[in-house]
Tab-separated table of C-alpha atoms in Angstrom:
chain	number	residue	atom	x	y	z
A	1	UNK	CA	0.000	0.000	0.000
A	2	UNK	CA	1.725	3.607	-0.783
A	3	UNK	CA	0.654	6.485	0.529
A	4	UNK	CA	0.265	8.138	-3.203
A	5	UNK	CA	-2.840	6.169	-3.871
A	6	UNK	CA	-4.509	6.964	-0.517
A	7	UNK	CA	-6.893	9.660	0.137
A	8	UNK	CA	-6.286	10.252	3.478
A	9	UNK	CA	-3.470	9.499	5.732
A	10	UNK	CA	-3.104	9.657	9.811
A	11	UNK	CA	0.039	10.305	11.971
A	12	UNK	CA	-0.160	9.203	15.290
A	13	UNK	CA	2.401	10.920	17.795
A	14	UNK	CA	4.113	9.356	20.767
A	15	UNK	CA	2.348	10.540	23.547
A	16	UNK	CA	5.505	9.278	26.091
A	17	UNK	CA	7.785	12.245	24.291
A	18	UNK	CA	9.969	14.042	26.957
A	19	UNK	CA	9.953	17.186	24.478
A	20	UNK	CA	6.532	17.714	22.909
A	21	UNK	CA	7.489	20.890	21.428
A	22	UNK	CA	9.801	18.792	19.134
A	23	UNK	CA	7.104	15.620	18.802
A	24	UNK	CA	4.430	18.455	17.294
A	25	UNK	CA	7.444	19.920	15.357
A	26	UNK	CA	8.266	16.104	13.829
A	27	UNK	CA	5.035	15.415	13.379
A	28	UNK	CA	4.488	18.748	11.186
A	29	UNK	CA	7.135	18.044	9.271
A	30	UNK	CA	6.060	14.729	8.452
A	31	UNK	CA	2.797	15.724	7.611
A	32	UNK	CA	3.942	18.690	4.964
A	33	UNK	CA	6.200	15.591	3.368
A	34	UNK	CA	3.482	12.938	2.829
A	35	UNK	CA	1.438	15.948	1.285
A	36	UNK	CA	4.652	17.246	-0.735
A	37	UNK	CA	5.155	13.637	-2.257
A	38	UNK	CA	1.688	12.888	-2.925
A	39	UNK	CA	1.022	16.352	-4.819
A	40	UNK	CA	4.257	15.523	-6.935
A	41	UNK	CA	3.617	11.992	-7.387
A	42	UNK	CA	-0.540	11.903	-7.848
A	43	UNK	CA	-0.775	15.647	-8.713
A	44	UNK	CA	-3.563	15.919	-6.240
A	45	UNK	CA	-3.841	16.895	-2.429
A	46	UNK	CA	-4.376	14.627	0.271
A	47	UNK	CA	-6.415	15.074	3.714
A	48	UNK	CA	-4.327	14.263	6.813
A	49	UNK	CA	-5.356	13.267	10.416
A	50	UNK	CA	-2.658	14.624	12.232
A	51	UNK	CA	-2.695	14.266	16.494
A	52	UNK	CA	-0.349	16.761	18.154
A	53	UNK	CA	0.408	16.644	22.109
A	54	UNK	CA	-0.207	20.755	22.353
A	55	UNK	CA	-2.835	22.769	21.602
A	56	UNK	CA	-1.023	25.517	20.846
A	57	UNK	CA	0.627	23.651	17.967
A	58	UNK	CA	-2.654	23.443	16.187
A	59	UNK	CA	-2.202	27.430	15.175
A	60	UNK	CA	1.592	26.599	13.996
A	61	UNK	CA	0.054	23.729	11.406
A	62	UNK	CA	-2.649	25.666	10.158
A	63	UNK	CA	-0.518	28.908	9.707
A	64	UNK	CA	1.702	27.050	7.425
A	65	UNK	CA	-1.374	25.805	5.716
A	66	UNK	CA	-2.209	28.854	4.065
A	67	UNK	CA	-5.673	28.574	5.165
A	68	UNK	CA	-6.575	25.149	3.846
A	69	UNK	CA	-9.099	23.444	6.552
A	70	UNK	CA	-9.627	20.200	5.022
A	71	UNK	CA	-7.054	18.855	7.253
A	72	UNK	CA	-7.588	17.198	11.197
A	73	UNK	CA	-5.628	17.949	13.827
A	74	UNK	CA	-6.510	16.589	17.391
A	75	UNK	CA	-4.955	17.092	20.346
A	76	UNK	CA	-5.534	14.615	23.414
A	77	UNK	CA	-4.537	16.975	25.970
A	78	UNK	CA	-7.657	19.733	24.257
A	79	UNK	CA	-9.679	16.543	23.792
A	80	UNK	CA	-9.934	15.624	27.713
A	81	UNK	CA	-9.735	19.362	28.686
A	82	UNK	CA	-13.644	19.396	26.203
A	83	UNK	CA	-14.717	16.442	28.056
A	84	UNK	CA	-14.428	17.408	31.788
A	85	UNK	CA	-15.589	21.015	31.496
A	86	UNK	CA	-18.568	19.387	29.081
A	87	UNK	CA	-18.994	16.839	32.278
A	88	UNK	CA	-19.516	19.873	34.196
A	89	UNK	CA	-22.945	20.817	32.175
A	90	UNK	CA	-23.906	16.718	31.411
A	91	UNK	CA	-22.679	14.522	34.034
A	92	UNK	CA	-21.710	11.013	32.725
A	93	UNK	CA	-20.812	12.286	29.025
A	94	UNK	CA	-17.121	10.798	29.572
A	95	UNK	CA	-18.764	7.495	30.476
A	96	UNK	CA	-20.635	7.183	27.322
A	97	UNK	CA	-18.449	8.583	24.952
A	98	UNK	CA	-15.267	6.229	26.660
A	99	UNK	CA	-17.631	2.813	25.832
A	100	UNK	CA	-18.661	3.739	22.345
A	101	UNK	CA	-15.105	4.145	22.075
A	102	UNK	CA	-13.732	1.018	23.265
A	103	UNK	CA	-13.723	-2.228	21.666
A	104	UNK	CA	-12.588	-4.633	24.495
A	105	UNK	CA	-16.045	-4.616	26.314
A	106	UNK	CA	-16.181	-7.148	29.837
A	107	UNK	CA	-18.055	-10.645	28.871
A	108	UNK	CA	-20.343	-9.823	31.714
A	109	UNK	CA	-24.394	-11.635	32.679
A	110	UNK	CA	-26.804	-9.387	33.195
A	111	UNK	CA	-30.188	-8.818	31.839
A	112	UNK	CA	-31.142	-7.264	28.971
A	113	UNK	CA	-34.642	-6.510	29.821
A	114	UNK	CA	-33.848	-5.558	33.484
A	115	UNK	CA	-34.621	-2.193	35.092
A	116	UNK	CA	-32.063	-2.376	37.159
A	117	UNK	CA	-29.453	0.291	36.730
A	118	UNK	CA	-26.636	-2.097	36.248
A	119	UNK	CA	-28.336	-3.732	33.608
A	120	UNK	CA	-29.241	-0.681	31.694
A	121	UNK	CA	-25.060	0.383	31.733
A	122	UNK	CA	-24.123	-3.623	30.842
A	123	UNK	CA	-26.386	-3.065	28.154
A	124	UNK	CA	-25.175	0.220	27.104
A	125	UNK	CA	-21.840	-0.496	27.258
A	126	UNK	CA	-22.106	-3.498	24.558
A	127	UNK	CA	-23.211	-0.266	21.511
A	128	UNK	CA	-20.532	1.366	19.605
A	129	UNK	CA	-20.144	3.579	17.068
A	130	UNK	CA	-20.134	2.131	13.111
A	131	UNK	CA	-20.103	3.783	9.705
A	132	UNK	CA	-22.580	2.516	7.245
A	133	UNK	CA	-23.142	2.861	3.450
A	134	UNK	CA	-26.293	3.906	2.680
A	135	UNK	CA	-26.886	3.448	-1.265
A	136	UNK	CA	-28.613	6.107	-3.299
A	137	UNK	CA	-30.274	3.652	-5.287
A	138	UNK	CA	-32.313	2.545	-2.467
A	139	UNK	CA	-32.150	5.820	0.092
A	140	UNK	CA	-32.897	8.611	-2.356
A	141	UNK	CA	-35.971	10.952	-1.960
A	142	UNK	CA	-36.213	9.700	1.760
A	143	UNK	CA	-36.426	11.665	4.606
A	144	UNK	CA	-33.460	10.509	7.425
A	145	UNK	CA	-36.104	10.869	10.419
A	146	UNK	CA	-37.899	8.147	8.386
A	147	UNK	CA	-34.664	5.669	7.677
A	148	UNK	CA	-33.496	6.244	12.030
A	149	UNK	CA	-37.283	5.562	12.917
A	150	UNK	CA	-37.155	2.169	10.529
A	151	UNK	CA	-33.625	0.965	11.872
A	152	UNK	CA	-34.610	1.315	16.039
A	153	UNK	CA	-37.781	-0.573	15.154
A	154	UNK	CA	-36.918	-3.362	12.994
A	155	UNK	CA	-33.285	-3.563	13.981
A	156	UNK	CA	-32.617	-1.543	17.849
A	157	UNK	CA	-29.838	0.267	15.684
A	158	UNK	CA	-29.948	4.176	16.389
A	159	UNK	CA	-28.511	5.981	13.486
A	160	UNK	CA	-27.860	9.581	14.844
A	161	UNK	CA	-25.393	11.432	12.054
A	162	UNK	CA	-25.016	11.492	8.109
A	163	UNK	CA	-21.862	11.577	6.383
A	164	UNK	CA	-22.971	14.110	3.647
A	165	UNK	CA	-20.991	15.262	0.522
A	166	UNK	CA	-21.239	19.289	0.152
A	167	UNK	CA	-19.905	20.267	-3.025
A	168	UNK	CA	-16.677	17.648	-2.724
A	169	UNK	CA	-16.204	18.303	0.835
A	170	UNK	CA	-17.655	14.931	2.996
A	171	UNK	CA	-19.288	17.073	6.221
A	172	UNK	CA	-20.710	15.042	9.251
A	173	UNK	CA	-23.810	16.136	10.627
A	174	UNK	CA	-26.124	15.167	13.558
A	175	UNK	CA	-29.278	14.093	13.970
A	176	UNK	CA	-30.506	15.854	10.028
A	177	UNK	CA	-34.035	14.869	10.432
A	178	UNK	CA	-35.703	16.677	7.544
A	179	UNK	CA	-32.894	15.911	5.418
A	180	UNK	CA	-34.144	14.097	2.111
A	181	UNK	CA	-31.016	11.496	0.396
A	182	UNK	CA	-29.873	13.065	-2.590
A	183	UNK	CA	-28.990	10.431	-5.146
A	184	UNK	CA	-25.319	9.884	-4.506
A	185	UNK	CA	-23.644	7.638	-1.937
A	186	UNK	CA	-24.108	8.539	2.047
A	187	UNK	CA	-22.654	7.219	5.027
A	188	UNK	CA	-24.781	7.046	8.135
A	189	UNK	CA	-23.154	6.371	11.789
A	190	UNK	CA	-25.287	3.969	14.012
A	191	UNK	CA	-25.213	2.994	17.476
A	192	UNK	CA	-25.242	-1.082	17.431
A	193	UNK	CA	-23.723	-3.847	19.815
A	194	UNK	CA	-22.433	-5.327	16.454
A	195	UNK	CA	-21.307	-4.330	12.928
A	196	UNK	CA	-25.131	-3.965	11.331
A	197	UNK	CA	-26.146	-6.195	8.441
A	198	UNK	CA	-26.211	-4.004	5.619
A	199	UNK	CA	-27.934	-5.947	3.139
A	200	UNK	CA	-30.780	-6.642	5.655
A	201	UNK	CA	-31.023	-3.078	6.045
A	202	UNK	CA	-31.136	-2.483	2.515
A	203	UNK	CA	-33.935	-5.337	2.462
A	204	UNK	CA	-35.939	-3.922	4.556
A	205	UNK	CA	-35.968	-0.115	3.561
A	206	UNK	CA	-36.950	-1.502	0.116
A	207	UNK	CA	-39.692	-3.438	1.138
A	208	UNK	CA	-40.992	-1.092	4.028
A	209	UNK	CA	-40.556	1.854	1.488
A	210	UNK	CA	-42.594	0.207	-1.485
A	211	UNK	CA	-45.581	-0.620	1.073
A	212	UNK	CA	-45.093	3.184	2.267
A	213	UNK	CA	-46.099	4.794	-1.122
């Protein structure tokens, strides 16, 4: 796999670095080369997913950007500083977003129709977070609130954001519920305790559609 027929690329930092000043600085570096060799080699850009350990370091990459956004830059340390002062306003918001995280969930018993609250979190904490293709040849010219209402009832699956493409730029946005599917290729992200079966999806939006009009 080379990097010149990618569309995107990450780089990861080492987050044990004595000197993060010169981790950010490497990692900058790096990132201006992969984009160098892929402009000269493909004669195209490419996006980049680049994590930094300071926050002020974000300013320094997009400086030397010339104003180009399309790139990603997180920083953990700006990351957990979000999460506790969000934690402040909605308690229990590190909880959830930690276990739709993480992959490695405990093989625990409990029940799954209990009302107990440690059944409610065991049963919380087997959902995560998947990206789904939704295909315009079955999804276009209906609504999303439609689609999310179809996939909690026939399949418990909460899809709650749509990977939309604005004029070549992909955007992510929450919860569109009056959005209609254009007739191009979406992604939608769903809450599931497993990957979702896609062609039992498309199955039943097909069927439940038809009978719909």
């Amino acid at each position: 796999m080379c990097i010149r027929d990618r569309y995107m690329g990450m780089i990861l930092n080492n987050k044990f670095s004595k000197d993060p000043v010169a981790e950010d600085c490497k990692n900058i570096l790096q990132c201006f080369a992969v984009k160098q060799y892929v402009r000269l080699r493909a004669k195209r850009e490419i996006r980049v997913c680049l994590q930094l350990l300071k926050p002020e370091n974000k300013d320094l990459f997009y400086a030397s950007l010339n104003g180009s956004q399309k790139d990603q830059v997180i920083c953990v340390e700006e990351l957990k500083l979000y999460l506790l002062a969000k934690s402040c306003l909605c308690p229990g918001i590190n909880t959830i977003i930690s276990l739709l995280i993480t992959s490695n969930k405990p093989n625990v018993a409990f029940n799954r129709d209990g009302e107990n609250w440690i059944d409610e979190y065991f049963n919380g904490m087997q959902n995560e977070i998947y990206r789904i293709p939704l295909e315009p040849a079955l999804f276009a010219g209906i609504r999303f609130s439609w689609i999310a209402q179809q996939l909690f009832k026939e399949f418990n699956i909460i899809l709650f954001a749509l990977e939309i493409n604005v004029f070549g730029d992909f955007r992510v946005y929450v919860n569109p519920a009056d959005y209609i599917f254009q007739d191009y290729k979406h992604y939608g992200y769903v809450l599931a305790a497993s990957l979702p079966d896609i062609e039992a999806i498309n199955s039943m939006i097909s069927v439940s559609y038809t009978h719909l009009t």
